Amino acid sequence: MLKKALTVLLALVLVFALIGCGGGETPATEGEEGQAEGEALPGEGKVVTMITDTGGLGDKSFNDLAYAGLEKASEELGFELKILQSATEDDYAPNIQTALEDNPALIVCVGFMMEQATVDAAAENPDINFAIVDGVGDMDGDGQQDVDNLLGLKFKENEGSFLVGVAAGLTTETDKIGYIGGMEFPTIIVFESGFIAGVKSVNPDAEVYVEYADSFGDIAKGKEIATAQYNKGADVIYHAAGGVGLGLFQAATENDFWAIGVDADQALTSPENADNILCSMLKRVDTATYTAARSAVEGTFEGQVQTFGLAEDGIGVGDGGENLTEELNGEIEKWKAAIIEGQFTVPATREEVEAFEVPEI
Amino acid sequence: MWIVILPILASALRLATPLIFSALGGTFSERSGVVNIALEGIMVMGAFFSILFADFTGSPWIGVMAAILAGMLTALLLGVVSIHLQGNQVVMGTAINILAVGLTSYLLQIIYKRFGQTDAITNALTNNPTILAFLEKLPVVGKAFFSGLTPFVYLAFFAVGLSYYVLFRTPFGLRVRAVGEHPKAADTVGVNVYKIRYICVLISGALAGIAGASLTVGYTAIFREHMVSGKGFIALAAMVFGKWHPVGALLACLFFGLAEALSIQGSMLGIKIPTEFMHMLPYVATILALIGVVGKAVAPAADGEPYEKGEN
């Protein structure tokens, strides 16, 4: 009798577990509101699927922004938006396979870590359109995209990081500044390089502590690194580490120093910490995914690389916490104008930082 | 000099705290003969439910209680399958790990109506406890060391002492070890093998639940999917490295915590240790312990073996 009851209980638990695991896939907005009388929208009956990287939705940053852009496009165009979340790197390829089952108009893969998996899938499915956020799709390194059906969405993060570096360099009182990266990849070193160049441009005496968390999710480690940098005297810390950055914000609030957010306007997305978020380096992933979805649904999709920088309004500085002084804003605008005018090139690698000479503007 | 070393030690203790609770949990369970691969999953449950209850009741300590309960309930699942139903403990443990990730993600979406993370709580237990405030006033060590410790750091050491006492200085502890080494012999002399194993698995769940709470309510003030990021497995490694002994587990956790703290602070001190190396360390240490390089680690003889009553 007892055994039977236990078996039933166990079966229920397993069913529950399956529901829980299936939680990754969520049909989002159907886009049926706001439709003019019966007029079909171009996206009607089409599916666009977004695959998150391991940071996952709710990072209040990268993945959430990509989602916001697609959600907006879905509302306007009426396609069905599906989300598949990747818990680990091993989920990329299976998630893409799952997405393919719907024969979608576009598969948006969020994050450069997924680049290889995306290129492989694009090569196997030449009739499906793919977009990769933060990647170009040139895995063999010949300067050409490996496949024709892939749209690479790139950002000049070095330009935005430069501007928040200017803000950090002018704000610090200890002349010590921290930087926390997620993983030590060239794509993340771009943030570091632009940031250091920005700091050096306005405050040559400032020292920048550079640390990598080797994770985009371990909040505790983020807080630990931020605390360590603070203990060494840093009073402004910038992060390019996804969820790890939440630990930085927590440390900033507890010890009352400045944090700088990344990708989204994190003073708005982490309102509990807004008083300690000086500003954020905005990466308009939403602009990019919106553009990509629109082109795919309207049939103007082209496999190519699109780069979004300060000039294209794909990069910017967000100050949702209203912590930037007028003077700082003026300085940021001044450097921004100089970059857009092409007066100098912002470094994107450590070698370029070494060779960087502070321009006269 | 001390001003550099003390914060590193404080950092090491903070990083080791969740590992200590979790490794103690593993020790209890495995000493009684139930392999607990589910530590990671139980930590996820503890981390989530502590924030959930702390957020809704406004009291972080109620959050900790919730974590203990959630941990025990999750562990009960392992207990029922591996003790009563004599199922494969490793398979069930793995299933619980998957269940915990899925379930918390699912509840997160139902309760917070969004993916990925909860709201941050504002009264997390991240400061030195008030009763010990005098420690912060001590010269040198006060600010550099004690101000960086959380209540959970102290609790972890207390838990180690208590675990050692219970396992090695009480009749109950003797029974636990007997059941883990030779359940049949224990049964013959009248020890209720199932009862002992259930109690140990529940203690294990409670401790791993606290481990989860110490990560969220006791440190980050927020729960985020994947934030436990393998700490349960590192705790498991620490338990093996510590030879299934509470004090051994403590030392192993402190060692892993110190290694991570050094890798974090090292680059600022001019020592560059590759982070990949630090990530390997717990597992390399475990392998070394298992193959007997640093003194052989031998598991309780009946660890992982289901026990069937009345078997001949």
XYZ file of C-alpha atoms in Angstrom:
673
model
C 0.000 0.000 0.000
C 2.679 2.427 1.105
C 4.799 1.464 -1.844
C 1.942 2.147 -4.206
C 1.320 5.559 -2.729
C 4.989 6.358 -3.045
C 5.030 5.273 -6.664
C 2.131 7.583 -7.416
C 3.833 10.416 -5.563
C 7.004 9.835 -7.486
C 5.180 9.822 -10.792
C 3.597 13.151 -9.902
C 6.943 14.598 -8.987
C 8.427 13.502 -12.279
C 5.573 15.071 -14.204
C 6.153 18.254 -12.245
C 9.837 18.071 -13.104
C 9.052 17.758 -16.781
C 6.820 20.806 -16.638
C 9.588 22.643 -14.886
C 12.173 21.695 -17.479
C 9.894 22.652 -20.303
C 9.665 26.104 -18.733
C 12.359 27.370 -21.061
C 10.034 27.658 -23.985
C 7.520 30.413 -23.714
C 5.294 31.688 -26.427
C 5.408 35.426 -26.026
C 3.208 38.140 -27.421
C 0.953 36.903 -30.161
C 0.802 40.358 -31.616
C -2.933 40.352 -32.118
C -3.621 43.603 -30.370
C -3.693 46.882 -32.194
C -4.447 45.293 -35.519
C -6.362 47.402 -37.982
C -9.717 45.889 -38.995
C -8.847 42.421 -40.200
C -5.903 43.627 -42.224
C -3.219 40.936 -42.180
C 0.148 41.952 -40.777
C 3.245 40.913 -42.719
C 4.341 38.595 -39.917
C 1.009 36.784 -39.579
C 1.593 33.035 -39.285
C 5.352 33.424 -39.151
C 7.568 32.428 -36.286
C 10.719 34.099 -35.034
C 12.681 32.175 -32.426
C 15.236 33.646 -30.092
C 17.833 31.488 -28.341
C 19.420 32.967 -25.253
C 22.956 32.344 -24.155
C 23.750 30.922 -20.723
C 23.050 34.258 -19.039
C 19.404 33.642 -19.853
C 16.428 35.943 -19.812
C 16.183 38.036 -16.697
C 19.794 39.154 -16.872
C 18.220 42.609 -17.106
C 20.819 43.155 -19.733
C 21.886 41.471 -22.908
C 19.255 38.773 -23.368
C 16.447 40.939 -22.059
C 17.323 43.670 -24.550
C 17.409 41.263 -27.475
C 14.010 40.063 -26.322
C 12.666 43.629 -26.027
C 13.600 44.411 -29.625
C 11.961 41.235 -30.901
C 8.885 41.813 -28.760
C 8.455 45.252 -30.263
C 8.847 43.868 -33.771
C 6.383 41.102 -32.944
C 3.783 43.607 -31.788
C 4.161 45.659 -34.921
C 4.435 42.856 -37.437
C 2.302 40.138 -35.866
C 4.712 37.212 -35.964
C 4.844 34.676 -33.185
C 7.876 35.067 -30.945
C 9.346 32.006 -29.259
C 12.133 31.866 -26.712
C 14.475 28.977 -26.029
C 16.820 29.316 -23.082
C 20.267 27.779 -22.939
C 21.241 26.615 -19.480
C 24.696 25.542 -20.576
C 26.811 25.747 -23.692
C 25.721 22.212 -24.528
C 22.185 23.494 -25.114
C 23.046 25.723 -28.088
C 22.910 23.130 -30.842
C 19.863 21.241 -29.465
C 18.018 24.537 -29.021
C 18.715 25.500 -32.616
C 17.429 22.081 -33.715
C 14.258 22.608 -31.658
C 13.810 26.040 -33.212
C 14.143 24.599 -36.722
C 11.088 22.388 -36.195
C 8.802 25.429 -36.558
C 10.364 26.406 -39.884
C 10.846 29.944 -38.541
C 11.316 33.119 -40.578
C 14.355 33.912 -38.466
C 16.372 32.352 -35.679
C 18.082 34.919 -33.498
C 21.002 33.533 -31.531
C 22.062 35.825 -28.726
C 25.716 35.915 -27.898
C 29.066 35.224 -29.502
C 29.471 31.990 -27.552
C 26.840 30.536 -29.856
C 28.611 31.639 -33.025
C 30.032 28.253 -33.996
C 26.746 26.436 -33.377
C 24.892 29.072 -35.374
C 27.235 28.927 -38.339
C 27.026 25.123 -38.383
C 23.237 25.193 -38.323
C 23.084 27.924 -40.962
C 25.288 25.867 -43.274
C 23.050 22.827 -42.850
C 19.841 24.789 -43.361
C 20.498 27.232 -46.191
C 16.778 28.110 -46.502
C 16.453 29.404 -42.952
C 17.525 32.894 -41.969
C 19.803 33.225 -38.977
C 20.974 36.243 -37.041
C 23.781 36.166 -34.498
C 24.037 38.949 -31.960
C 27.650 39.909 -31.318
C 29.078 37.656 -33.984
C 29.979 37.841 -37.656
C 29.942 34.185 -38.657
C 33.503 34.034 -39.920
C 34.783 30.951 -38.160
C 37.550 30.118 -40.641
C 38.979 33.606 -40.237
C 39.252 34.492 -43.933
C 37.480 37.811 -43.472
C 34.389 36.522 -45.273
C 31.194 35.214 -43.748
C 31.123 31.432 -43.990
C 27.440 31.244 -44.921
C 25.040 33.428 -46.913
C 21.987 33.119 -44.702
C 23.467 34.669 -41.599
C 23.143 38.248 -40.423
C 25.930 39.232 -38.047
C 24.973 41.989 -35.618
C 28.091 43.672 -34.284
C 28.543 46.569 -31.906
C 31.387 48.971 -31.311
C 31.420 48.366 -27.566
C 34.830 49.987 -27.366
C 33.235 53.335 -28.259
C 30.644 53.158 -25.501
C 33.156 51.764 -23.019
C 35.421 54.688 -23.865
C 32.673 57.143 -22.906
C 31.931 55.463 -19.560
C 35.706 55.335 -19.052
C 35.731 59.122 -19.435
C 32.969 59.336 -16.805
C 34.883 56.994 -14.479
C 38.190 58.819 -14.937
C 36.616 62.155 -14.046
C 34.582 60.789 -11.137
C 37.208 58.818 -9.243
C 38.669 60.494 -6.187
C 41.198 57.805 -5.382
C 42.544 57.503 -8.940
C 41.826 53.796 -8.717
C 39.216 52.230 -10.963
C 37.999 48.653 -11.338
C 36.934 46.608 -14.348
C 35.230 43.194 -14.098
C 34.959 41.135 -17.259
C 32.981 37.938 -17.731
C 35.392 35.724 -19.596
C 38.690 36.677 -21.117
C 37.609 36.511 -24.763
C 38.577 39.028 -27.451
C 34.933 40.196 -27.572
C 35.034 41.092 -23.874
C 38.551 42.524 -24.036
C 37.022 45.091 -26.405
C 35.143 46.566 -23.422
C 38.265 46.579 -21.311
C 40.315 48.279 -24.026
C 37.828 51.052 -24.747
C 37.302 51.631 -21.052
C 40.978 51.935 -20.198
C 41.535 54.272 -23.152
C 38.649 56.433 -21.925
C 40.038 56.576 -18.397
C 43.546 57.418 -19.606
C 42.246 60.151 -21.908
C 40.925 62.230 -19.039
C 42.925 60.940 -16.078
C 46.377 59.632 -17.025
C 47.266 59.002 -13.357
C 44.408 56.605 -12.718
C 45.152 52.935 -12.238
C 42.669 50.376 -13.583
C 42.355 46.963 -11.876
C 41.333 44.396 -14.451
C 39.761 41.150 -13.292
C 37.857 38.382 -15.065
C 35.207 36.327 -13.257
C 35.365 33.369 -15.636
C 31.586 33.282 -15.517
C 28.585 35.291 -16.622
C 26.310 33.942 -13.895
C 28.157 33.615 -10.586
C 26.833 36.650 -8.674
C 28.711 35.748 -5.505
C 32.010 35.870 -7.363
C 31.102 39.230 -8.888
C 30.474 40.640 -5.438
C 33.708 39.131 -4.161
C 35.769 40.688 -6.965
C 34.089 44.069 -6.576
C 34.722 44.011 -2.813
C 38.367 43.133 -3.411
C 38.784 46.027 -5.846
C 37.020 48.370 -3.443
C 39.307 47.262 -0.619
C 42.259 48.116 -2.849
C 40.881 51.630 -3.184
C 38.765 51.529 -6.323
C 35.775 53.863 -6.094
C 34.353 53.391 -9.607
C 33.953 49.897 -11.056
C 32.729 48.992 -14.532
C 31.580 45.498 -15.466
C 31.100 43.613 -18.711
C 30.035 40.346 -17.135
C 26.267 39.844 -17.476
C 24.730 38.434 -14.291
C 28.042 38.624 -12.431
C 27.511 42.392 -12.481
C 24.562 42.044 -10.093
C 27.132 41.149 -7.445
C 29.028 44.349 -8.266
C 25.856 46.395 -7.743
C 25.210 44.710 -4.415
C 28.767 45.470 -3.272
C 28.459 49.071 -4.513
C 25.255 49.609 -2.550
C 26.664 48.076 0.627
C 29.936 49.999 0.531
C 28.660 53.087 -1.262
C 30.919 53.378 -4.276
C 30.090 53.828 -7.961
C 29.289 50.984 -10.324
C 28.917 51.348 -14.078
C 26.422 49.122 -15.843
C 26.600 47.525 -19.234
C 24.392 46.651 -22.224
C 21.112 47.907 -20.712
C 20.455 51.011 -18.625
C 21.019 49.078 -15.435
C 19.942 51.873 -13.104
C 16.469 51.245 -14.507
C 16.683 47.469 -14.542
C 18.158 47.218 -11.018
C 16.238 50.041 -9.311
C 17.333 48.831 -5.857
C 20.893 49.853 -6.734
C 20.158 52.924 -8.889
C 21.767 55.355 -6.440
C 25.124 53.681 -6.935
C 25.021 53.179 -10.683
C 26.853 56.140 -12.158
C 25.742 55.374 -15.705
C 25.583 52.456 -18.130
C 27.235 51.634 -21.410
C 24.213 51.072 -23.615
C 24.343 48.471 -26.295
C 21.198 48.793 -28.298
C 20.782 45.086 -28.910
C 17.081 45.846 -29.189
C 17.686 48.135 -32.175
C 19.681 45.371 -33.802
C 17.268 42.484 -33.212
C 14.357 44.684 -34.198
C 16.056 45.541 -37.498
C 16.882 41.894 -38.103
C 13.357 40.628 -37.398
C 11.837 43.324 -39.561
C 14.065 42.497 -42.519
C 13.384 38.761 -42.175
C 9.619 39.131 -41.962
C 9.399 41.698 -44.749
C 11.614 39.667 -47.034
C 14.516 42.084 -47.256
C 16.846 39.863 -45.227
C 20.434 39.716 -46.410
C 23.280 37.657 -45.047
C 25.849 40.291 -44.057
C 27.473 41.994 -41.110
C 25.825 45.082 -39.706
C 27.812 47.170 -37.259
C 26.155 49.439 -34.751
C 28.305 52.168 -33.205
C 27.870 55.631 -31.733
C 27.144 57.038 -35.174
C 24.375 54.493 -35.863
C 22.901 55.058 -32.391
C 23.551 51.400 -31.645
C 25.793 52.378 -28.721
C 25.335 55.041 -26.101
C 25.487 56.057 -22.472
C 22.418 55.654 -20.271
C 21.875 57.575 -17.063
C 18.621 56.202 -15.680
C 19.712 56.958 -12.116
C 20.386 60.616 -13.052
C 23.759 60.459 -11.369
C 25.856 62.126 -14.072
C 26.544 65.774 -13.384
C 26.074 68.361 -16.103
C 29.824 68.717 -16.351
C 30.268 64.974 -16.887
C 27.519 64.906 -19.480
C 29.246 67.773 -21.296
C 32.545 65.888 -21.324
C 30.870 62.703 -22.583
C 29.131 64.622 -25.375
C 32.412 66.262 -26.349
C 34.248 62.928 -26.694
C 31.253 61.324 -28.364
C 31.190 64.043 -31.042
C 34.918 63.576 -31.589
C 34.496 59.829 -32.086
C 31.572 60.240 -34.470
C 33.519 62.833 -36.470
C 36.333 60.322 -36.722
C 38.953 62.479 -34.998
C 40.478 59.331 -33.517
C 39.869 55.591 -33.377
C 38.970 53.998 -30.061
C 41.221 51.029 -29.211
C 39.582 47.594 -29.287
C 42.504 45.371 -28.301
C 45.186 45.471 -25.612
C 47.839 46.164 -28.265
C 45.884 49.180 -29.467
C 45.594 50.442 -25.885
C 49.383 50.192 -25.581
C 49.801 52.229 -28.735
C 46.994 54.649 -27.925
C 47.921 58.289 -27.666
C 45.466 60.610 -26.026
C 44.065 62.806 -28.782
C 43.750 66.570 -28.473
C 40.157 67.553 -28.828
C 51.164 43.544 5.021
C 48.265 42.447 7.241
C 46.057 44.952 5.541
C 46.525 42.920 2.358
C 46.287 39.447 3.869
C 43.307 39.946 6.175
C 40.788 40.884 3.455
C 41.940 37.833 1.469
C 41.274 35.614 4.476
C 37.846 37.199 4.965
C 37.134 36.648 1.282
C 38.244 33.020 1.550
C 35.902 32.459 4.499
C 32.970 34.004 2.632
C 33.646 31.871 -0.431
C 34.045 28.738 1.695
C 30.877 29.210 3.763
C 28.299 27.747 1.337
C 30.722 24.923 0.579
C 31.123 24.083 4.279
C 27.385 23.742 4.920
C 26.898 21.714 1.795
C 29.890 19.438 2.419
C 28.659 18.773 5.983
C 25.305 17.822 4.502
C 27.036 15.412 2.169
C 29.019 13.964 5.077
C 25.899 13.164 7.112
C 24.147 11.543 4.203
C 27.080 9.467 3.015
C 28.147 8.457 6.523
C 24.762 6.760 6.774
C 25.210 5.108 3.394
C 23.236 7.342 1.059
C 25.234 8.955 -1.747
C 24.072 12.542 -2.087
C 24.763 13.822 -5.579
C 21.764 16.110 -5.111
C 23.630 18.709 -3.014
C 23.730 21.092 -5.964
C 19.995 20.827 -6.537
C 19.193 21.198 -2.842
C 21.346 24.329 -2.747
C 19.394 25.736 -5.688
C 16.154 25.085 -3.808
C 17.518 26.644 -0.619
C 18.823 29.673 -2.507
C 15.493 30.256 -4.205
C 13.125 29.639 -1.307
C 15.166 31.685 1.156
C 14.955 34.747 -1.088
C 11.293 34.099 -1.848
C 10.290 33.964 1.820
C 12.662 36.717 2.896
C 11.172 38.911 0.183
C 7.538 38.247 1.085
C 7.824 38.199 4.878
C 10.502 40.874 5.156
C 12.543 38.698 7.501
C 15.753 37.114 6.227
C 15.702 34.573 9.078
C 12.299 33.309 7.980
C 13.966 32.946 4.590
C 16.627 30.748 6.159
C 13.934 28.621 7.825
C 12.217 28.254 4.460
C 15.515 27.175 2.920
C 15.930 24.506 5.582
C 12.412 23.219 4.990
C 12.756 23.276 1.210
C 16.089 21.487 1.538
C 14.609 18.811 3.778
C 11.652 18.232 1.485
C 13.940 17.907 -1.524
C 16.187 15.529 0.384
C 13.136 13.516 1.460
C 12.587 12.744 -2.199
C 16.074 11.295 -2.363
C 15.423 9.455 0.901
C 12.193 7.829 -0.219
C 13.650 6.612 -3.469
C 17.006 5.466 -2.179
C 15.957 4.095 1.213
C 12.434 2.750 0.891
C 12.301 2.005 -2.805
C 15.963 0.971 -3.018
C 16.427 2.951 -6.193
C 19.741 4.005 -7.638
C 20.955 6.880 -5.480
C 23.160 8.503 -8.092
C 20.415 8.500 -10.704
C 17.917 9.960 -8.239
C 20.405 12.589 -7.122
C 20.965 13.641 -10.702
C 17.212 13.764 -11.270
C 16.832 16.054 -8.259
C 19.509 18.374 -9.631
C 17.584 18.687 -12.880
C 14.287 19.010 -11.034
C 15.581 21.836 -8.835
C 16.769 23.928 -11.770
C 13.516 23.411 -13.647
C 11.248 23.893 -10.671
C 12.859 27.115 -9.445
C 12.884 28.515 -12.978
C 9.203 27.621 -13.308
C 8.229 29.130 -9.943
C 10.275 32.224 -10.727
C 8.175 32.825 -13.808
C 4.904 32.184 -11.967
C 5.716 34.282 -8.914
C 7.904 37.070 -10.250
C 6.399 37.059 -13.736
C 9.775 37.205 -15.381
C 12.696 35.075 -16.342
C 15.999 34.655 -14.673
C 15.991 36.424 -11.358
C 14.036 37.586 -8.350
C 13.908 41.079 -6.895
C 16.778 41.977 -4.602
C 15.968 41.985 -0.893
C 17.124 44.990 1.091
C 17.806 43.423 4.487
C 20.168 40.596 3.547
C 22.340 39.127 6.289
C 25.565 40.376 4.783
C 26.949 42.338 7.724
C 28.814 41.222 10.765
C 26.112 40.164 13.295
C 25.218 42.855 15.843
C 26.087 40.755 18.893
C 29.628 40.505 17.572
C 29.884 44.189 16.683
C 32.679 44.614 19.249
C 34.953 42.522 17.009
C 34.870 45.262 14.397
C 36.297 47.717 16.902
C 39.476 45.675 17.352
C 42.581 47.358 15.964
C 43.757 46.205 12.502
C 41.732 42.970 12.327
C 38.451 44.751 13.083
C 37.933 46.577 9.846
C 40.065 44.480 7.548
C 38.787 41.095 8.681
C 35.762 40.932 10.984
C 33.710 43.599 9.214
C 33.753 41.374 6.131
C 32.289 38.302 7.825
C 28.614 37.412 7.617
C 26.563 35.556 10.283
C 26.753 32.462 8.096
C 30.536 32.308 8.420
C 30.198 31.886 12.189
C 27.284 29.496 11.781
C 29.346 27.357 9.421
C 32.070 26.843 12.026
C 29.473 26.135 14.672
C 27.866 23.577 12.343
C 31.220 21.854 11.858
C 31.728 21.537 15.617
C 28.218 20.289 16.148
C 28.476 17.790 13.298
C 31.719 16.436 14.640
C 30.214 16.069 18.104
C 27.060 14.367 16.828
C 28.860 11.975 14.488
C 31.734 10.983 16.735
C 30.715 11.646 20.326
C 27.085 10.520 20.590
C 25.360 7.126 20.431
C 23.365 8.412 17.498
C 26.570 9.188 15.603
C 27.894 5.713 16.315
C 24.707 4.241 14.863
C 24.993 6.465 11.815
C 28.510 5.267 11.135
C 27.532 1.654 11.787
C 24.678 1.904 9.322
C 26.996 3.406 6.737
C 29.646 0.744 7.193
C 27.646 -2.403 7.741
C 23.870 -1.913 7.790
C 23.159 -5.592 8.264
C 25.242 -5.830 11.393
C 23.580 -2.686 12.715
C 20.169 -4.126 11.966
C 21.046 -7.346 13.772
C 21.758 -5.462 16.974
C 18.491 -3.601 16.728
C 19.411 -0.341 14.988
C 16.642 0.847 12.715
C 18.619 1.288 9.490
C 15.855 3.065 7.593
C 15.166 5.513 10.409
C 18.834 6.431 10.769
C 19.222 6.898 7.045
C 16.089 9.043 6.809
C 17.277 11.270 9.646
C 20.697 11.679 8.025
C 19.280 12.466 4.605
C 16.998 15.080 6.188
C 19.909 16.639 8.093
C 21.793 16.645 4.824
C 18.905 18.482 3.131
C 18.673 21.022 5.936
C 22.410 21.776 5.754
C 22.497 22.025 1.957
C 19.410 24.255 2.188
C 21.283 26.576 4.542
C 24.177 26.477 2.092
C 21.830 27.827 -0.579
C 20.490 30.476 1.786
C 24.016 31.539 2.719
C 24.615 32.299 -0.954
C 21.523 34.444 -1.458
C 20.104 35.791 1.813
C 23.597 35.701 3.264
C 25.495 37.239 0.400
C 24.089 38.291 -2.965
C 20.629 39.411 -1.741
C 19.142 38.135 -4.982
C 18.422 34.776 -6.593
C 19.346 34.223 -10.182
C 19.151 31.047 -12.248
C 22.471 29.209 -12.496
C 23.969 31.246 -9.678
C 24.881 28.141 -7.673
C 27.093 27.264 -10.653
C 28.540 23.963 -9.503
C 29.168 24.849 -5.842
C 27.262 21.717 -4.785
C 29.679 19.571 -6.738
C 32.672 21.397 -5.325
C 31.210 20.707 -1.872
C 30.933 17.049 -2.817
C 34.570 17.153 -3.861
C 35.458 18.801 -0.539
C 33.636 16.040 1.321
C 35.701 13.376 -0.446
C 38.908 15.385 -0.107
C 38.053 15.773 3.581
C 37.605 12.011 3.885
C 33.945 12.083 4.945
C 34.894 13.854 8.145
C 33.378 17.206 9.248
C 36.730 18.739 10.145
C 38.337 17.335 7.003
C 35.502 18.783 4.942
C 35.977 22.138 6.676
C 39.676 22.192 5.853
C 39.037 21.177 2.247
C 36.422 23.943 1.858
C 38.763 26.519 3.388
C 41.465 25.381 0.991
C 39.168 25.765 -2.024
C 37.888 29.109 -0.712
C 41.405 30.403 -0.192
C 42.432 29.285 -3.670
C 39.537 31.173 -5.209
C 40.118 34.258 -3.061
C 43.756 34.259 -4.142
C 42.822 33.967 -7.791
C 40.487 36.946 -7.373
C 42.915 39.136 -5.475
C 46.098 37.745 -6.940
C 46.115 39.751 -10.118
C 45.819 42.935 -8.090
C 48.802 41.856 -6.044
C 50.745 41.080 -9.169
C 50.430 37.288 -8.935
C 48.718 36.020 -12.045
C 47.161 32.610 -11.518
C 45.055 31.480 -14.484
C 41.409 31.248 -13.376
C 41.070 27.987 -15.326
C 43.625 26.454 -12.997
C 41.612 27.562 -9.984
C 38.499 25.997 -11.454
C 40.269 22.682 -11.859
C 41.702 22.691 -8.363
C 38.799 21.129 -6.409
C 38.494 18.281 -8.860
C 42.215 17.673 -9.180
C 42.447 17.621 -5.379
C 39.588 15.122 -5.242
C 41.243 12.829 -7.754
C 44.485 13.030 -5.810
C 42.629 12.149 -2.606
C 40.834 9.244 -4.247
C 43.979 7.703 -5.709
C 45.695 8.095 -2.368
C 48.311 10.742 -3.102
C 47.402 12.790 -0.017
C 46.380 9.912 2.201
C 43.759 7.552 0.922
C 40.135 8.674 1.080
C 37.932 5.682 1.739
C 34.175 5.991 1.522
C 31.907 4.374 4.126
C 31.694 0.733 3.085
C 27.952 0.693 2.455
C 27.899 4.144 0.803
C 25.508 3.964 -2.127
C 24.194 0.504 -1.262
C 20.461 0.255 -0.722
C 19.573 -1.866 2.277
C 16.742 -4.337 2.151
C 15.250 -5.320 5.472
C 15.085 -9.039 6.232
C 17.509 -9.906 3.462
C 19.701 -12.920 4.132
